Short mmCIF file of C-alpha atoms in Angstrom, two decimals:
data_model
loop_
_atom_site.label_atom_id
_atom_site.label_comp_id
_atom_site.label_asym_id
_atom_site.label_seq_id
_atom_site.Cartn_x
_atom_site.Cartn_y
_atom_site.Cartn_z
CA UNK A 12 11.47 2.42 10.56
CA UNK A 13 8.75 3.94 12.33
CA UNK A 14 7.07 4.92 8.70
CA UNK A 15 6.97 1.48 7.79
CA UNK A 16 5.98 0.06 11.03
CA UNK A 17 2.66 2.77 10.95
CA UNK A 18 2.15 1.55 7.13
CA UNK A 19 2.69 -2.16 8.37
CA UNK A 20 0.05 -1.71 11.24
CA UNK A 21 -2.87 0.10 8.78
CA UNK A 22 -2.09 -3.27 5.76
CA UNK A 23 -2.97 -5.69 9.13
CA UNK A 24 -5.17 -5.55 12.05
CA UNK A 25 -3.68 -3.98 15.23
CA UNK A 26 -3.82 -7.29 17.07
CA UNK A 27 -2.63 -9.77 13.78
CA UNK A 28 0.18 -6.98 13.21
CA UNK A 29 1.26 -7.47 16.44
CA UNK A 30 1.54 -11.52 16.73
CA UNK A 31 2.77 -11.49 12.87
CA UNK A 32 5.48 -9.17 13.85
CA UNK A 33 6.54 -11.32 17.11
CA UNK A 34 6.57 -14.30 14.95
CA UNK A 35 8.88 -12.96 12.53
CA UNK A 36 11.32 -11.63 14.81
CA UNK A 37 11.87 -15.19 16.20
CA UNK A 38 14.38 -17.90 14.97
CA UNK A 39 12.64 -20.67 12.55
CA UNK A 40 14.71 -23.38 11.71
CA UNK A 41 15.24 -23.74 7.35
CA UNK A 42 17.18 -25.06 4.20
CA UNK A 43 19.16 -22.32 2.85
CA UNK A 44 19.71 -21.85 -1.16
CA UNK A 45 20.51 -18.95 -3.45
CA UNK A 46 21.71 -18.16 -6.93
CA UNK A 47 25.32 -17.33 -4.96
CA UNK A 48 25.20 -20.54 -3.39
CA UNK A 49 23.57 -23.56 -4.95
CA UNK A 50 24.22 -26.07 -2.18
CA UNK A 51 21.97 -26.73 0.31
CA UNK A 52 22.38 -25.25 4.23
CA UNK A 53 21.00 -25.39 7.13
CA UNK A 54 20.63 -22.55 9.34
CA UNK A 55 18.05 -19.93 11.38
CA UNK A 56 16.02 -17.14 9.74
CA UNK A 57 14.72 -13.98 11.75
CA UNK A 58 13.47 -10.77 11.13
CA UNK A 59 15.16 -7.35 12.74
CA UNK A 60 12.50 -4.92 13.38
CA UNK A 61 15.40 -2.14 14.22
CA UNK A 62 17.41 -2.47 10.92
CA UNK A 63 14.47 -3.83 8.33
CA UNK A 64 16.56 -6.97 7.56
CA UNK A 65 15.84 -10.67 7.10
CA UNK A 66 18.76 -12.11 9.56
CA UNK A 67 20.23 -15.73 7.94
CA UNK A 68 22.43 -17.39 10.59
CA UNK A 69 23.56 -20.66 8.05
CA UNK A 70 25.97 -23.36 9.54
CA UNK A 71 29.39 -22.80 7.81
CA UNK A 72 31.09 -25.75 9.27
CA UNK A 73 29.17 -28.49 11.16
CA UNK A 74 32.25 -30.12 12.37
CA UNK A 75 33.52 -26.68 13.61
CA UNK A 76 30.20 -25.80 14.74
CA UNK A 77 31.27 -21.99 12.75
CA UNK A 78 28.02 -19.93 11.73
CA UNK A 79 27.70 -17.46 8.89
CA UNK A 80 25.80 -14.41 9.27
CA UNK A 81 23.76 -12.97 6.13
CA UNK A 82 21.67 -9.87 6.25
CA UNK A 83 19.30 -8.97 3.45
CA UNK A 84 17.58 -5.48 3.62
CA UNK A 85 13.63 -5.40 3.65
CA UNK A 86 13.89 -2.95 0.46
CA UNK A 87 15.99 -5.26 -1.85
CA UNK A 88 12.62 -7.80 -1.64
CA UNK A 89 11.37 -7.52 -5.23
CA UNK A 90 8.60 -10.29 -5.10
CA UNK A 91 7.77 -13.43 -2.93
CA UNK A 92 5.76 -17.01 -4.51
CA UNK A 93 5.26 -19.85 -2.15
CA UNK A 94 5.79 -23.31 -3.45
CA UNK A 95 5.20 -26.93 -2.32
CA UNK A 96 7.59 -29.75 -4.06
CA UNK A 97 7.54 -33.63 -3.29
CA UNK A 98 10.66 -34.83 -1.83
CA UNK A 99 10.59 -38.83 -1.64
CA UNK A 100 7.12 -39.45 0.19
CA UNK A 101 7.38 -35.31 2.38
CA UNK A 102 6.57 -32.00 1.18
CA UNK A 103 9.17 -29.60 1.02
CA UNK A 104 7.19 -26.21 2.15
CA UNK A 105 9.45 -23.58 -0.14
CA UNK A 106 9.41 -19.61 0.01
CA UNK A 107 11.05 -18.30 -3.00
CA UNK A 108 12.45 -14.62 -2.58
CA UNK A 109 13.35 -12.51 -5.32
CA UNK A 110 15.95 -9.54 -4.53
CA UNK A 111 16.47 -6.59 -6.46
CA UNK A 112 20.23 -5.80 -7.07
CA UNK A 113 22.52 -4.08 -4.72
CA UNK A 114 23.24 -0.57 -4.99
CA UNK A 115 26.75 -1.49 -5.59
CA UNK A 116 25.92 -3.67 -8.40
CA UNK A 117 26.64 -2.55 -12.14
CA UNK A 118 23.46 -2.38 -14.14
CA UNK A 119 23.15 -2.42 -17.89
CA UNK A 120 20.89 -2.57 -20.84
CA UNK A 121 21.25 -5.82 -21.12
CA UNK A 122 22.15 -7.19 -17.27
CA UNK A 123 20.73 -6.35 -14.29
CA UNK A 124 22.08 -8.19 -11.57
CA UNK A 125 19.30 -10.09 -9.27
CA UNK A 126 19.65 -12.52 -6.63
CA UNK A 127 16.93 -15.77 -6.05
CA UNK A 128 16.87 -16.94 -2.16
CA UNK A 129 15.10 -20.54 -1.64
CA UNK A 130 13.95 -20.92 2.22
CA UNK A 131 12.56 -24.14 2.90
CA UNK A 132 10.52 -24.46 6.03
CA UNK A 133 10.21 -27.94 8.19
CA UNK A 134 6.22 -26.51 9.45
CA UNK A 135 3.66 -25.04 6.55
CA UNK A 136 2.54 -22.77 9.64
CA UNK A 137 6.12 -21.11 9.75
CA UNK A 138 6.19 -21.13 5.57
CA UNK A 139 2.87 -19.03 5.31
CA UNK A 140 3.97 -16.88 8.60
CA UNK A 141 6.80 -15.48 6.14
CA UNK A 142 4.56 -15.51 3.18
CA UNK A 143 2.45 -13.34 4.33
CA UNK A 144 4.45 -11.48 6.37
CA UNK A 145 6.97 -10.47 4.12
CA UNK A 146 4.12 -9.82 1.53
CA UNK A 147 2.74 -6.91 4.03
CA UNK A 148 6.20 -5.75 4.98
CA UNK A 149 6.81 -4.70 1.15
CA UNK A 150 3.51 -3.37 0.65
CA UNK A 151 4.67 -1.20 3.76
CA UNK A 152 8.21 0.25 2.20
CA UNK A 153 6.61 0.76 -1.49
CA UNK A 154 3.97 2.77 0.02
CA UNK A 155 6.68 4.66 2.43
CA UNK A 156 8.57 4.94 -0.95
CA UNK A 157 5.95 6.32 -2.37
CA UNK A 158 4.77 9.34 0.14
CA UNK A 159 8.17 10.37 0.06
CA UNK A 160 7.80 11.36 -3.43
CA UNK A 161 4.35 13.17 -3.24
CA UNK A 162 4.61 16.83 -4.08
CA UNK A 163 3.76 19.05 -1.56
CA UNK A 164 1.15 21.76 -2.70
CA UNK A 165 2.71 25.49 -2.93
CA UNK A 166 -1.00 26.52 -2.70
CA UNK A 167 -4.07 25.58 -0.26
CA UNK A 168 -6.71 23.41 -2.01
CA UNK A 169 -9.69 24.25 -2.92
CA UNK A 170 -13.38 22.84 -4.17
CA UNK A 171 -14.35 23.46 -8.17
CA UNK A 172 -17.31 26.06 -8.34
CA UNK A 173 -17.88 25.80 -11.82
CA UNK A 174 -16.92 23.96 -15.04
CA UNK A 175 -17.26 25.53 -18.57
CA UNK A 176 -16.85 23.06 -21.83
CA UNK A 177 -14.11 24.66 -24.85
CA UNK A 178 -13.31 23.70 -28.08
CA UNK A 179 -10.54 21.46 -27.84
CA UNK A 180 -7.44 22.74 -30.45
CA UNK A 181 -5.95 19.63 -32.68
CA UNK A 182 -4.58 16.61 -30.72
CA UNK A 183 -7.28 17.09 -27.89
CA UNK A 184 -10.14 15.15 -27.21
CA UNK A 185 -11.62 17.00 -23.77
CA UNK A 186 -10.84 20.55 -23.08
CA UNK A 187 -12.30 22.49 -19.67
CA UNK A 188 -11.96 25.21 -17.75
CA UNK A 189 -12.42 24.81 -13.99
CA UNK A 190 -13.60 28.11 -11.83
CA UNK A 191 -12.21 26.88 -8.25
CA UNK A 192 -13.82 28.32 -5.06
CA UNK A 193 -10.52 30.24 -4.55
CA UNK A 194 -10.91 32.85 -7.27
CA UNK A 195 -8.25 30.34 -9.32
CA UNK A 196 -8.85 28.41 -12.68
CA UNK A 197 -7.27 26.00 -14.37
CA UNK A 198 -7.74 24.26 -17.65
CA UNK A 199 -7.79 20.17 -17.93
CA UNK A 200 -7.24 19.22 -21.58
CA UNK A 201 -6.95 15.19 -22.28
CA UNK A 202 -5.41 14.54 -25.38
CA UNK A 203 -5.80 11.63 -28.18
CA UNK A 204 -2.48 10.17 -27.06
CA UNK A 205 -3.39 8.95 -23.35
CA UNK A 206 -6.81 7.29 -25.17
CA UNK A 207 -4.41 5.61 -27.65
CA UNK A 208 -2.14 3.88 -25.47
CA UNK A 209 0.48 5.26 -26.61
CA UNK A 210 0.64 7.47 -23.09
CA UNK A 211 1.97 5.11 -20.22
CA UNK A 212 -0.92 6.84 -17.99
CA UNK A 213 -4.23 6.04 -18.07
CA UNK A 214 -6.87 8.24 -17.40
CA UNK A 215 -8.18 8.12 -13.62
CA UNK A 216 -4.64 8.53 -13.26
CA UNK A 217 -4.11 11.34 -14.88
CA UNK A 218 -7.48 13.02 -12.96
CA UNK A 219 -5.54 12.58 -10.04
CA UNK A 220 -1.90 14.03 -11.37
CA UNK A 221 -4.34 16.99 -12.57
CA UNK A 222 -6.24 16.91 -8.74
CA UNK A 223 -2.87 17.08 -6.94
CA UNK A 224 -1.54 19.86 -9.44
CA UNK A 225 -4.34 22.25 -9.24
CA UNK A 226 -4.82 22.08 -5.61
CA UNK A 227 -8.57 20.94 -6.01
CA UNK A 228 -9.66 19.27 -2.77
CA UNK A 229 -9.06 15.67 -3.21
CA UNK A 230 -12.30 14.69 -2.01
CA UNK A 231 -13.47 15.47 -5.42
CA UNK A 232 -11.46 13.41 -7.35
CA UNK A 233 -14.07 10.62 -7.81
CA UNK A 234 -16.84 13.01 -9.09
CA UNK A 235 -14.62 14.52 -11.55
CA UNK A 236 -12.86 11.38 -12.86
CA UNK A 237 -16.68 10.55 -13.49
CA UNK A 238 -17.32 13.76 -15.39
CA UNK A 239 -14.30 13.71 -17.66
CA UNK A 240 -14.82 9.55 -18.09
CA UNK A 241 -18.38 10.77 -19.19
CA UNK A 242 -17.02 13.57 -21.89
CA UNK A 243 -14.17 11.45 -22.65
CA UNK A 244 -16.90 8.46 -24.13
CA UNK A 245 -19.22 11.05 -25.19
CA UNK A 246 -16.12 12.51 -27.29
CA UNK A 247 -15.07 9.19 -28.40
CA UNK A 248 -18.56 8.48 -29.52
CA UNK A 249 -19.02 11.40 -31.83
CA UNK A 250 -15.40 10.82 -33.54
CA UNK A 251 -16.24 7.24 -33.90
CA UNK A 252 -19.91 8.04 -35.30
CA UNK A 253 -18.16 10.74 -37.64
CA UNK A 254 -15.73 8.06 -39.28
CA UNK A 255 -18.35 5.35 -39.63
CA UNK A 256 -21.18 7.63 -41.24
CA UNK A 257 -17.70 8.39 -43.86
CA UNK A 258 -17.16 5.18 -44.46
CA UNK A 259 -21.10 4.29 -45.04
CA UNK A 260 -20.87 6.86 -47.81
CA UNK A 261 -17.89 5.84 -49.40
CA UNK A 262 -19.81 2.78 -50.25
CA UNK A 263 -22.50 4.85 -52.32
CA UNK A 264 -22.74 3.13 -55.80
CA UNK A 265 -21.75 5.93 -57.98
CA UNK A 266 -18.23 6.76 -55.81
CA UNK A 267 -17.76 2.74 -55.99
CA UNK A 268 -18.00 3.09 -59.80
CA UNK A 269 -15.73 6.02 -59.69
CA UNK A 270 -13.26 4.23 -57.79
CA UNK A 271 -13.25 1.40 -59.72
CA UNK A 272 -12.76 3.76 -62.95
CA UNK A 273 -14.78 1.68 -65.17
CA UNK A 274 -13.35 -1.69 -64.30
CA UNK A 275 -15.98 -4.09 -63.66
CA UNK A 276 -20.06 -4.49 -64.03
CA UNK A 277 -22.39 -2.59 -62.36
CA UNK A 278 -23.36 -5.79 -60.56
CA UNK A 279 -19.78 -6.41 -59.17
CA UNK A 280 -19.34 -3.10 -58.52
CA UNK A 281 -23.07 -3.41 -56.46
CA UNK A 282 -21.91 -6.66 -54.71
CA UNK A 283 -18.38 -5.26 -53.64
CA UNK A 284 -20.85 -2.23 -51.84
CA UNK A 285 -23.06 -5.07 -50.51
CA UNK A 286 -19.80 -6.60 -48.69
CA UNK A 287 -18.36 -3.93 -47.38
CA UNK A 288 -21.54 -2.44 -45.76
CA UNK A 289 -22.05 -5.57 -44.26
CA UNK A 290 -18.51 -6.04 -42.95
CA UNK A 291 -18.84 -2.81 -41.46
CA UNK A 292 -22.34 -3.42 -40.16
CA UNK A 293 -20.75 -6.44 -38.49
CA UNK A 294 -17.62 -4.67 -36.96
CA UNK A 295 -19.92 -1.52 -35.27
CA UNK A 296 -19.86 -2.90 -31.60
CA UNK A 297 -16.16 -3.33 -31.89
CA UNK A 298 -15.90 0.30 -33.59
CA UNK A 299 -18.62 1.86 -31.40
CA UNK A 300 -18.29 -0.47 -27.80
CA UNK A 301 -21.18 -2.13 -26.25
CA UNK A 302 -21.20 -0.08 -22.80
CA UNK A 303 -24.08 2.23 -21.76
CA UNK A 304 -27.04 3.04 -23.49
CA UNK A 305 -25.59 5.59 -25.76
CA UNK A 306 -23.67 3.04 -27.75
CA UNK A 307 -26.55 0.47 -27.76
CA UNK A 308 -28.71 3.76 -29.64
CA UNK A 309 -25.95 4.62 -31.96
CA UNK A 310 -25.30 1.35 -33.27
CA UNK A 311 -29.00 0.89 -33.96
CA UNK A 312 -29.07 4.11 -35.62
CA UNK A 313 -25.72 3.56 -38.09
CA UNK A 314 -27.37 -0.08 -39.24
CA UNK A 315 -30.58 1.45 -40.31
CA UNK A 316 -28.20 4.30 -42.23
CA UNK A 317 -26.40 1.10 -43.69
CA UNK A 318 -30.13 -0.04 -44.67
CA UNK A 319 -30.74 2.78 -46.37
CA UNK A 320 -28.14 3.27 -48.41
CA UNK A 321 -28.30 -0.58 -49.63
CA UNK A 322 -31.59 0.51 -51.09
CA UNK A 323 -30.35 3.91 -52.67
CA UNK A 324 -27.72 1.43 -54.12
CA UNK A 325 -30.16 -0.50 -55.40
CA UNK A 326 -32.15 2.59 -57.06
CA UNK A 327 -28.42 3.44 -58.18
CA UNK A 328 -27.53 0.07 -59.84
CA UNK A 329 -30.70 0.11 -61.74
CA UNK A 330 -30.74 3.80 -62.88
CA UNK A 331 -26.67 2.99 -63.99
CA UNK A 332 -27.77 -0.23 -66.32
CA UNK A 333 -31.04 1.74 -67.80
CA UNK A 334 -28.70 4.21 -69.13
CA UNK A 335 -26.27 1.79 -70.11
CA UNK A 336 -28.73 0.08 -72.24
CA UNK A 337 -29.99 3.75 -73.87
CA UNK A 338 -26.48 3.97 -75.29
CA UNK A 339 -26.40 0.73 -76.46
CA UNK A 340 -29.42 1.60 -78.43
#
């Protein structure tokens, strides 16, 4: 509780933590409706500091004057949308609450059990009280969540002293050995598959798994994340240069007309080199990317290549019908 209150207090200001917490722990009149209970009820909604629950008091019986008593644990809110509908000529100020399921629910493949809760609020004041305040409150327990899983170091941390570039072996794209101040090093190596997608991390977080892991001080997790970004692209680059210069030479005349194994003129043979060297011309900021100078060089640099070998096609074409026409004769 405490945990969550600290977390609660750094999300809002000292002062609006304070008045949005005394606002939530008092009783607001709503209109009560879940996926349990489709009909409409009145009742009293509060929140208990002590216990982390949203408190529903609904009226069971209005003849009886009987009450029911729901509470709903802080932790089980999964998301929160606020909503305005017309009702005859008012506006019905709506919170909708989504729950995850209970721990004592079954969960499958195919069904996981979740619960909808409708409050509808007679003030828009009281509506975006909750709104927001049960916005900040979940921010609060994910991030307690969350430092109770961060690994403790076994080690004390330490700044890097020096960095030294390797060859990377097959299947990596960035491979480094860090000299920390400590005496230690460790070696970073980012493979293809987290530039793929096919890894569910992406890369400044994986500069910070790697921060945590080696014990490097984490005040110098921005300035590496900007080194490895930088090798990363400059890595990228080359590969991507390497398979575009291939493909510019795959569309040389003479291994079109092998390809084509004598099927075809020289001139269709010329024109299908012509279209693909312009198709590829065209797709080179897509290939290459349009970000930093770099790029903007390299993609000059590959169109004039494409340039060049149209002409040496050209020369091609013509040297291929002149000897065509010397066996003729």
């Amino acid at each position: 509780t405490n945990q969550v209150a600290e977390l609660f207090a750094c999300a809002v200001a000292p002062r609006g933590m304070a008045q949005l917490l005394e606002k939530l722990g008092q009783s607001v009149k709503i209109k009560h409706r879940s996926t349990d209970s489709l009909v409409q009820t009145s009742g009293q909604l509060m929140y208990d500091e002590v216990t982390q629950t949203l408190q529903i008091e609904l009226v069971a019986n209005k003849d009886e004057g009987s009450v029911a008593l729901k509470a709903v644990p802080l932790k089980r809110v999964k998301s929160v949308k606020a909503m305005d509908y017309i009702e005859g000529t008012r506006v019905a100020y709506v919170l909708v609450v989504n729950l995850r399921p209970k721990d004592t629910e079954e969960m499958s493949e195919f069904y996981a059990p979740e619960e909808q809760v409708i409050f509808q609020f007679v003030r828009a004041e009281d509506r975006a009280t909750w709104d927001s305040g049960l916005r900040h409150l979940q921010s609060a327990i994910e991030m307690a969540a969350a430092m109770d899983t961060v690994e403790v170091p076994t080690r004390g941390y330490s700044r890097i002293k020096k960095v030294k570039l390797e060859e990377p072996r097959a299947g990596v794209v960035v491979a480094a050995r860090f000299e920390l101040a400590n005496g230690q090093e460790e070696i970073m190596e980012v493979k293809e598959t987290l530039l793929s997608g096919k890894s569910k991390m992406k890369l400044n977080e994986f500069v910070v798994d790697w921060v945590q892991k080696a014990c490097v001080l984490p005040s110098e997790t921005t300035s590496l994340y900007r080194l490895v970004n930088s090798l990363v692209h400059r890595a990228t680059l080359e590969m991507k240069t390497a398979d575009i210069v291939r493909r510019i030479n795959d569309c040389h005349f003479e291994s079109c007309i092998q390809a084509h194994d004598g099927g075809g003129t020289g001139q269709e043979v010329l024109e299908i080199a012509k279209a693909q060297l312009k198709e590829l011309e065209q797709d080179m900021p897509n290939l290459v990317g349009q970000h930093g100078t770099a790029a903007i060089m390299l993609i000059q640099i590959l169109r004039r290549n494409v340039e060049k070998m149209k002409a040496i096609n050209e020369m091609a074409f013509k040297l291929h019908e002149s000897k065509g026409r010397k066996e003729e004769l």
